[in-house]
Amino acid sequence: MITRLRALATQWTVLVPVLAVVLLGCTWGRELPGVMVAVVSVVLAGSVLSAVHHAEVVAHRVGEPFGSLVLAVAVTIIEVALIVTLMADGGAKSSTLARDTVFAAVMITCNGIVGISLLAAALRHRVAIFQSEGTGGALATVATLATLCLVLPTFTTSKLGPEFSTSQLIFSAVSAVVLYGLFVATQTVRHRDYFLPITRQGVVIDADDHAEAPTTRTALISLGLLGLALIGVVGLAKGVSKTIEHGVEAAGMPQAVVGVIIALLVLLPETIAALRAARRDRVQTSLNLALGSAMASIGLTVPAVAIASFWLTGPLVLGLGATHMVLLALTMVVSTLTVVPGRATPLQGGVHLVILAAYVELAVTP
């Protein structure tokens, strides 16, 4: 019996995603009592850790930068499904949910994941080393997408309020898809070497030498379990979203805080994966995850909500307010100064984390 329990414990990364999907099926669309919220939260945390494990298995098999792309796109696709589902259920009060969640994802990835990765790598290895060519291109794409999709709606005059007109919304959605597709082609085909980790001497690391690569069968199984784990993460997050919304309202905080919490939950697997890579001195992998996630969040979410807006009721507010535009501008300026040298100390990591803390503080108390 003890042997069986030990064997079961070693297979938790297989069992938890399945358990999460089963629990999701049992709780979907229902009001959850306090005890069930606690159970769902535990399984949700287990699903996050399981997703990180299986993402690393897949990444190890396919290599960089494909591994980072797999996790970023998988998480974002399910994040988009969650946003559209919540918007369909929320009516007019959810008109800013897409904007709040996407902007939260940009701030968390560009400041939180980047900051903690640089800080962890620099504290462990004195200086964090990465490639400025690839990282700079990724940052430029994120800045362009964020400006086109989140800043311009505040200043357009074709429609009242921080909204796009139909033609403007279509243009921004198409531009987002084109830019994201161009970046993926650059990252994975034409200039793949710009997005690979490098040694202290500047030599590109084209193979992960910390362990033997898993077999194709193992990688495919992990890919399937990664999908289950991510479905569990986002689905269970939606299940506790009502509790989150009630808690936010009871605390007297703005509705935008819901978007921040959703983004934190959804991006937790990527945060853990990026931190692990940074501790192994693979900072480029961490930056690929961070900026790739920010890019995918905008490049996939905006086209999806643009399409959904034709049948969803209520307005679609994408334009940021003045405070958030200042934080976005500060993030892009600081990120540029961080990326250009290709090296970072704990100072740069700390600066990014302070910007994230300022964003959270102003989200809670605007």
mmCIF file of C-alpha atoms in Angstrom, residues 68-354:
data_model
loop_
_atom_site.group_PDB
_atom_site.id
_atom_site.type_symbol
_atom_site.label_atom_id
_atom_site.label_comp_id
_atom_site.label_asym_id
_atom_site.label_seq_id
_atom_site.Cartn_x
_atom_site.Cartn_y
_atom_site.Cartn_z
ATOM 1 C CA SER A 68 9.036 29.424 -24.903
ATOM 2 C CA LEU A 69 6.656 29.966 -27.812
ATOM 3 C CA VAL A 70 4.669 26.822 -26.985
ATOM 4 C CA LEU A 71 3.962 27.924 -23.410
ATOM 5 C CA ALA A 72 3.296 31.571 -24.308
ATOM 6 C CA VAL A 73 0.825 30.766 -27.089
ATOM 7 C CA ALA A 74 -0.908 27.982 -25.145
ATOM 8 C CA VAL A 75 -1.468 30.181 -22.107
ATOM 9 C CA THR A 76 -2.613 33.136 -24.198
ATOM 10 C CA ILE A 77 -5.097 31.163 -26.291
ATOM 11 C CA ILE A 78 -6.813 29.903 -23.165
ATOM 12 C CA GLU A 79 -6.576 33.383 -21.600
ATOM 13 C CA VAL A 80 -8.418 34.749 -24.634
ATOM 14 C CA ALA A 81 -11.136 32.123 -24.201
ATOM 15 C CA LEU A 82 -11.466 33.120 -20.540
ATOM 16 C CA ILE A 83 -11.736 36.843 -21.349
ATOM 17 C CA VAL A 84 -14.362 36.313 -24.047
ATOM 18 C CA THR A 85 -16.358 33.993 -21.762
ATOM 19 C CA LEU A 86 -16.311 36.495 -18.891
ATOM 20 C CA MET A 87 -17.261 39.329 -21.239
ATOM 21 C CA ALA A 88 -20.202 37.317 -22.555
ATOM 22 C CA ASP A 89 -21.396 36.674 -18.997
ATOM 23 C CA GLY A 90 -20.682 40.138 -17.602
ATOM 24 C CA GLY A 91 -22.634 42.423 -19.917
ATOM 25 C CA ALA A 92 -21.857 46.166 -19.977
ATOM 26 C CA LYS A 93 -19.788 46.124 -16.769
ATOM 27 C CA SER A 94 -17.203 43.889 -18.479
ATOM 28 C CA SER A 95 -16.596 46.365 -21.322
ATOM 29 C CA THR A 96 -13.106 47.160 -19.965
ATOM 30 C CA LEU A 97 -12.187 43.583 -18.969
ATOM 31 C CA ALA A 98 -10.162 42.871 -22.130
ATOM 32 C CA ARG A 99 -8.244 46.144 -21.777
ATOM 33 C CA ASP A 100 -7.598 45.661 -18.062
ATOM 34 C CA THR A 101 -6.453 42.053 -18.463
ATOM 35 C CA VAL A 102 -4.235 42.717 -21.486
ATOM 36 C CA PHE A 103 -2.609 45.758 -19.867
ATOM 37 C CA ALA A 104 -2.124 43.801 -16.646
ATOM 38 C CA ALA A 105 -0.457 41.038 -18.677
ATOM 39 C CA VAL A 106 1.874 43.575 -20.313
ATOM 40 C CA MET A 107 2.861 45.099 -16.971
ATOM 41 C CA ILE A 108 3.296 41.718 -15.272
ATOM 42 C CA THR A 109 5.408 40.279 -18.088
ATOM 43 C CA CYS A 110 7.511 43.343 -18.949
ATOM 44 C CA ASN A 111 8.121 44.330 -15.331
ATOM 45 C CA GLY A 112 7.276 41.353 -13.113
ATOM 46 C CA ILE A 113 8.669 38.408 -15.082
ATOM 47 C CA VAL A 114 11.534 40.428 -16.577
ATOM 48 C CA GLY A 115 12.357 41.998 -13.214
ATOM 49 C CA ILE A 116 12.347 38.824 -11.156
ATOM 50 C CA SER A 117 14.309 36.939 -13.850
ATOM 51 C CA LEU A 118 17.019 39.606 -14.073
ATOM 52 C CA LEU A 119 17.188 39.902 -10.303
ATOM 53 C CA ALA A 120 17.449 36.130 -9.761
ATOM 54 C CA ALA A 121 20.098 35.678 -12.475
ATOM 55 C CA ALA A 122 22.151 38.698 -11.401
ATOM 56 C CA LEU A 123 22.118 37.743 -7.718
ATOM 57 C CA ARG A 124 23.155 34.181 -8.539
ATOM 58 C CA HIS A 125 25.660 34.921 -11.330
ATOM 59 C CA ARG A 126 26.568 38.597 -10.593
ATOM 60 C CA VAL A 127 25.448 39.776 -14.055
ATOM 61 C CA ALA A 128 22.516 38.608 -16.210
ATOM 62 C CA ILE A 129 23.575 37.988 -19.826
ATOM 63 C CA PHE A 130 21.239 37.964 -22.845
ATOM 64 C CA GLN A 131 21.109 38.926 -26.530
ATOM 65 C CA SER A 132 20.098 42.520 -27.174
ATOM 66 C CA GLU A 133 19.341 41.900 -30.882
ATOM 67 C CA GLY A 134 16.486 39.462 -30.366
ATOM 68 C CA THR A 135 15.244 40.976 -27.109
ATOM 69 C CA GLY A 136 15.261 44.467 -28.622
ATOM 70 C CA GLY A 137 13.170 43.313 -31.578
ATOM 71 C CA ALA A 138 10.683 41.648 -29.239
ATOM 72 C CA LEU A 139 10.442 44.786 -27.094
ATOM 73 C CA ALA A 140 9.888 46.987 -30.162
ATOM 74 C CA THR A 141 7.033 44.713 -31.246
ATOM 75 C CA VAL A 142 5.429 44.819 -27.792
ATOM 76 C CA ALA A 143 5.695 48.638 -27.715
ATOM 77 C CA THR A 144 4.114 48.962 -31.150
ATOM 78 C CA LEU A 145 1.277 46.555 -30.368
ATOM 79 C CA ALA A 146 0.544 48.222 -27.035
ATOM 80 C CA THR A 147 0.462 51.680 -28.613
ATOM 81 C CA LEU A 148 -1.716 50.663 -31.573
ATOM 82 C CA CYS A 149 -4.207 48.677 -29.508
ATOM 83 C CA LEU A 150 -4.254 50.309 -26.057
ATOM 84 C CA VAL A 151 -3.112 53.932 -26.424
ATOM 85 C CA LEU A 152 -4.547 55.175 -29.721
ATOM 86 C CA PRO A 153 -8.207 54.436 -28.813
ATOM 87 C CA THR A 154 -7.969 57.120 -26.140
ATOM 88 C CA PHE A 155 -7.166 59.788 -28.741
ATOM 89 C CA THR A 156 -9.288 58.810 -31.758
ATOM 90 C CA THR A 157 -12.321 60.987 -32.475
ATOM 91 C CA SER A 158 -14.442 58.808 -34.781
ATOM 92 C CA LYS A 159 -16.282 57.395 -31.767
ATOM 93 C CA LEU A 160 -17.037 58.878 -28.369
ATOM 94 C CA GLY A 161 -15.081 57.465 -25.456
ATOM 95 C CA PRO A 162 -11.825 55.472 -25.492
ATOM 96 C CA GLU A 163 -13.119 53.170 -28.232
ATOM 97 C CA PHE A 164 -12.215 52.353 -31.820
ATOM 98 C CA SER A 165 -14.651 52.709 -34.671
ATOM 99 C CA THR A 166 -15.382 49.501 -36.582
ATOM 100 C CA SER A 167 -12.802 50.181 -39.299
ATOM 101 C CA GLN A 168 -10.179 51.216 -36.725
ATOM 102 C CA LEU A 169 -10.836 48.092 -34.668
ATOM 103 C CA ILE A 170 -10.449 45.899 -37.759
ATOM 104 C CA PHE A 171 -7.210 47.695 -38.681
ATOM 105 C CA SER A 172 -5.740 47.253 -35.179
ATOM 106 C CA ALA A 173 -6.750 43.570 -35.089
ATOM 107 C CA VAL A 174 -5.209 42.839 -38.498
ATOM 108 C CA SER A 175 -2.062 44.806 -37.611
ATOM 109 C CA ALA A 176 -1.720 42.833 -34.361
ATOM 110 C CA VAL A 177 -1.975 39.494 -36.158
ATOM 111 C CA VAL A 178 0.497 40.564 -38.880
ATOM 112 C CA LEU A 179 3.058 41.879 -36.422
ATOM 113 C CA TYR A 180 2.797 38.829 -34.205
ATOM 114 C CA GLY A 181 3.116 36.491 -37.189
ATOM 115 C CA LEU A 182 6.150 38.424 -38.456
ATOM 116 C CA PHE A 183 7.794 38.208 -35.053
ATOM 117 C CA VAL A 184 7.179 34.451 -34.772
ATOM 118 C CA ALA A 185 8.700 33.923 -38.234
ATOM 119 C CA THR A 186 11.729 35.990 -37.219
ATOM 120 C CA GLN A 187 12.095 34.213 -33.882
ATOM 121 C CA THR A 188 11.766 30.650 -35.137
ATOM 122 C CA VAL A 189 13.087 30.706 -38.713
ATOM 123 C CA ARG A 190 15.082 33.582 -40.150
ATOM 124 C CA HIS A 191 16.925 34.831 -37.039
ATOM 125 C CA ARG A 192 16.424 32.011 -34.554
ATOM 126 C CA ASP A 193 19.978 32.400 -33.228
ATOM 127 C CA TYR A 194 19.125 35.881 -31.904
ATOM 128 C CA PHE A 195 16.723 34.306 -29.399
ATOM 129 C CA LEU A 196 18.961 31.544 -28.043
ATOM 130 C CA PRO A 197 20.714 31.741 -24.653
ATOM 131 C CA ILE A 198 24.400 32.682 -24.644
ATOM 132 C CA THR A 199 27.346 31.882 -22.428
ATOM 133 C CA ARG A 200 29.382 34.425 -20.453
ATOM 134 C CA GLN A 201 31.744 34.573 -23.427
ATOM 135 C CA GLY A 202 28.904 35.389 -25.833
ATOM 136 C CA VAL A 203 28.724 31.932 -27.449
ATOM 137 C CA VAL A 204 25.221 30.872 -28.511
ATOM 138 C CA ILE A 205 23.888 27.808 -26.670
ATOM 139 C CA ASP A 206 21.994 25.803 -29.285
ATOM 140 C CA ALA A 207 21.455 22.760 -27.059
ATOM 141 C CA ASP A 208 20.265 22.343 -23.500
ATOM 142 C CA ASP A 209 23.016 20.331 -21.830
ATOM 143 C CA HIS A 210 21.621 20.060 -18.315
ATOM 144 C CA ALA A 211 19.878 16.729 -19.017
ATOM 145 C CA GLU A 212 19.193 14.253 -21.776
ATOM 146 C CA ALA A 213 16.348 15.338 -24.035
ATOM 147 C CA PRO A 214 13.069 13.418 -23.542
ATOM 148 C CA THR A 215 11.751 11.115 -26.241
ATOM 149 C CA THR A 216 9.182 12.272 -28.776
ATOM 150 C CA ARG A 217 6.530 10.102 -27.078
ATOM 151 C CA THR A 218 7.239 11.662 -23.680
ATOM 152 C CA ALA A 219 7.139 15.164 -25.172
ATOM 153 C CA LEU A 220 3.801 14.503 -26.884
ATOM 154 C CA ILE A 221 2.308 13.160 -23.643
ATOM 155 C CA SER A 222 3.576 16.248 -21.807
ATOM 156 C CA LEU A 223 2.126 18.474 -24.539
ATOM 157 C CA GLY A 224 -1.303 16.910 -24.032
ATOM 158 C CA LEU A 225 -1.040 17.168 -20.248
ATOM 159 C CA LEU A 226 0.137 20.782 -20.621
ATOM 160 C CA GLY A 227 -3.071 21.521 -22.506
ATOM 161 C CA LEU A 228 -5.162 19.845 -19.794
ATOM 162 C CA ALA A 229 -3.305 21.706 -17.048
ATOM 163 C CA LEU A 230 -3.796 25.074 -18.738
ATOM 164 C CA ILE A 231 -7.477 24.384 -19.347
ATOM 165 C CA GLY A 232 -7.713 23.539 -15.661
ATOM 166 C CA VAL A 233 -5.857 26.708 -14.626
ATOM 167 C CA VAL A 234 -8.009 29.070 -16.661
ATOM 168 C CA GLY A 235 -11.279 27.200 -16.169
ATOM 169 C CA LEU A 236 -10.864 26.955 -12.397
ATOM 170 C CA ALA A 237 -9.772 30.596 -12.319
ATOM 171 C CA LYS A 238 -13.080 31.451 -13.962
ATOM 172 C CA GLY A 239 -14.831 29.293 -11.357
ATOM 173 C CA VAL A 240 -13.414 31.378 -8.519
ATOM 174 C CA SER A 241 -13.765 34.644 -10.454
ATOM 175 C CA LYS A 242 -17.145 35.347 -8.851
ATOM 176 C CA THR A 243 -15.549 35.004 -5.436
ATOM 177 C CA ILE A 244 -12.756 37.314 -6.596
ATOM 178 C CA GLU A 245 -15.261 39.875 -7.898
ATOM 179 C CA HIS A 246 -17.264 39.778 -4.654
ATOM 180 C CA GLY A 247 -14.054 40.172 -2.644
ATOM 181 C CA VAL A 248 -12.927 43.107 -4.777
ATOM 182 C CA GLU A 249 -16.319 44.806 -4.386
ATOM 183 C CA ALA A 250 -16.415 44.130 -0.640
ATOM 184 C CA ALA A 251 -12.958 45.673 -0.279
ATOM 185 C CA GLY A 252 -14.101 48.754 -2.179
ATOM 186 C CA MET A 253 -11.470 48.320 -4.906
ATOM 187 C CA PRO A 254 -11.986 49.199 -8.600
ATOM 188 C CA GLN A 255 -13.276 46.609 -11.077
ATOM 189 C CA ALA A 256 -9.913 46.771 -12.887
ATOM 190 C CA VAL A 257 -8.381 44.796 -10.011
ATOM 191 C CA VAL A 258 -10.275 41.723 -11.272
ATOM 192 C CA GLY A 259 -8.294 41.912 -14.520
ATOM 193 C CA VAL A 260 -5.047 42.157 -12.553
ATOM 194 C CA ILE A 261 -5.867 39.061 -10.485
ATOM 195 C CA ILE A 262 -6.905 37.068 -13.573
ATOM 196 C CA ALA A 263 -3.653 38.008 -15.332
ATOM 197 C CA LEU A 264 -1.619 37.037 -12.261
ATOM 198 C CA LEU A 265 -3.274 33.612 -12.126
ATOM 199 C CA VAL A 266 -2.956 32.928 -15.841
ATOM 200 C CA LEU A 267 0.690 34.069 -16.053
ATOM 201 C CA LEU A 268 1.845 32.159 -12.984
ATOM 202 C CA PRO A 269 3.100 29.126 -14.990
ATOM 203 C CA GLU A 270 5.227 31.357 -17.219
ATOM 204 C CA THR A 271 6.566 33.264 -14.210
ATOM 205 C CA ILE A 272 7.767 30.079 -12.525
ATOM 206 C CA ALA A 273 9.245 28.727 -15.781
ATOM 207 C CA ALA A 274 11.079 32.024 -16.422
ATOM 208 C CA LEU A 275 12.459 32.109 -12.867
ATOM 209 C CA ARG A 276 13.783 28.557 -13.186
ATOM 210 C CA ALA A 277 15.463 29.405 -16.490
ATOM 211 C CA ALA A 278 17.057 32.520 -14.990
ATOM 212 C CA ARG A 279 18.479 30.559 -12.066
ATOM 213 C CA ARG A 280 20.114 28.219 -14.617
ATOM 214 C CA ASP A 281 21.680 31.302 -16.288
ATOM 215 C CA ARG A 282 19.371 31.036 -19.308
ATOM 216 C CA VAL A 283 18.148 34.630 -19.080
ATOM 217 C CA GLN A 284 17.363 34.783 -22.784
ATOM 218 C CA THR A 285 14.813 32.012 -22.298
ATOM 219 C CA SER A 286 13.227 34.026 -19.472
ATOM 220 C CA LEU A 287 13.011 37.137 -21.658
ATOM 221 C CA ASN A 288 11.584 35.081 -24.532
ATOM 222 C CA LEU A 289 8.831 33.914 -22.192
ATOM 223 C CA ALA A 290 8.133 37.382 -20.799
ATOM 224 C CA LEU A 291 8.078 39.429 -23.991
ATOM 225 C CA GLY A 292 6.570 36.598 -26.033
ATOM 226 C CA SER A 293 3.701 36.378 -23.555
ATOM 227 C CA ALA A 294 3.118 40.141 -23.656
ATOM 228 C CA MET A 295 3.116 40.069 -27.436
ATOM 229 C CA ALA A 296 0.802 37.068 -27.653
ATOM 230 C CA SER A 297 -1.541 38.579 -25.090
ATOM 231 C CA ILE A 298 -2.075 41.662 -27.265
ATOM 232 C CA GLY A 299 -1.687 40.018 -30.665
ATOM 233 C CA LEU A 300 -4.234 37.279 -29.962
ATOM 234 C CA THR A 301 -6.603 38.954 -27.499
ATOM 235 C CA VAL A 302 -7.381 42.096 -29.494
ATOM 236 C CA PRO A 303 -8.307 40.219 -32.701
ATOM 237 C CA ALA A 304 -10.392 37.753 -30.661
ATOM 238 C CA VAL A 305 -12.360 40.421 -28.813
ATOM 239 C CA ALA A 306 -12.687 42.382 -32.058
ATOM 240 C CA ILE A 307 -14.456 39.411 -33.599
ATOM 241 C CA ALA A 308 -16.468 38.752 -30.429
ATOM 242 C CA SER A 309 -17.554 42.408 -30.222
ATOM 243 C CA PHE A 310 -19.848 41.891 -33.218
ATOM 244 C CA TRP A 311 -22.112 39.620 -31.146
ATOM 245 C CA LEU A 312 -21.329 40.729 -27.589
ATOM 246 C CA THR A 313 -23.562 43.395 -26.066
ATOM 247 C CA GLY A 314 -22.115 46.587 -24.670
ATOM 248 C CA PRO A 315 -19.149 48.729 -25.715
ATOM 249 C CA LEU A 316 -15.574 47.512 -26.139
ATOM 250 C CA VAL A 317 -13.294 49.922 -24.297
ATOM 251 C CA LEU A 318 -9.621 49.478 -25.201
ATOM 252 C CA GLY A 319 -8.117 52.909 -24.517
ATOM 253 C CA LEU A 320 -5.974 53.379 -21.417
ATOM 254 C CA GLY A 321 -6.344 56.216 -18.951
ATOM 255 C CA ALA A 322 -3.644 58.843 -18.353
ATOM 256 C CA THR A 323 -2.100 57.060 -15.344
ATOM 257 C CA HIS A 324 -1.734 53.761 -17.167
ATOM 258 C CA MET A 325 -0.291 55.465 -20.255
ATOM 259 C CA VAL A 326 2.389 57.050 -18.070
ATOM 260 C CA LEU A 327 3.223 53.634 -16.581
ATOM 261 C CA LEU A 328 3.327 52.070 -20.054
ATOM 262 C CA ALA A 329 5.653 54.793 -21.341
ATOM 263 C CA LEU A 330 7.902 54.416 -18.283
ATOM 264 C CA THR A 331 7.968 50.642 -18.783
ATOM 265 C CA MET A 332 9.018 50.949 -22.433
ATOM 266 C CA VAL A 333 11.736 53.538 -21.702
ATOM 267 C CA VAL A 334 13.186 51.534 -18.809
ATOM 268 C CA SER A 335 12.944 48.278 -20.789
ATOM 269 C CA THR A 336 14.870 49.859 -23.669
ATOM 270 C CA LEU A 337 17.637 50.982 -21.328
ATOM 271 C CA THR A 338 17.704 47.485 -19.823
ATOM 272 C CA VAL A 339 17.847 45.659 -23.160
ATOM 273 C CA VAL A 340 20.383 47.761 -25.099
ATOM 274 C CA PRO A 341 23.534 46.711 -23.163
ATOM 275 C CA GLY A 342 22.694 42.992 -23.234
ATOM 276 C CA ARG A 343 23.746 42.785 -19.582
ATOM 277 C CA ALA A 344 21.874 43.576 -16.376
ATOM 278 C CA THR A 345 22.660 43.880 -12.680
ATOM 279 C CA PRO A 346 20.280 43.477 -9.728
ATOM 280 C CA LEU A 347 19.546 47.213 -10.083
ATOM 281 C CA GLN A 348 17.694 46.740 -13.379
ATOM 282 C CA GLY A 349 15.677 43.886 -11.964
ATOM 283 C CA GLY A 350 14.750 45.968 -8.930
ATOM 284 C CA VAL A 351 13.688 48.939 -11.085
ATOM 285 C CA HIS A 352 11.284 46.768 -13.097
ATOM 286 C CA LEU A 353 9.791 45.275 -9.942
ATOM 287 C CA VAL A 354 9.241 48.740 -8.444
#
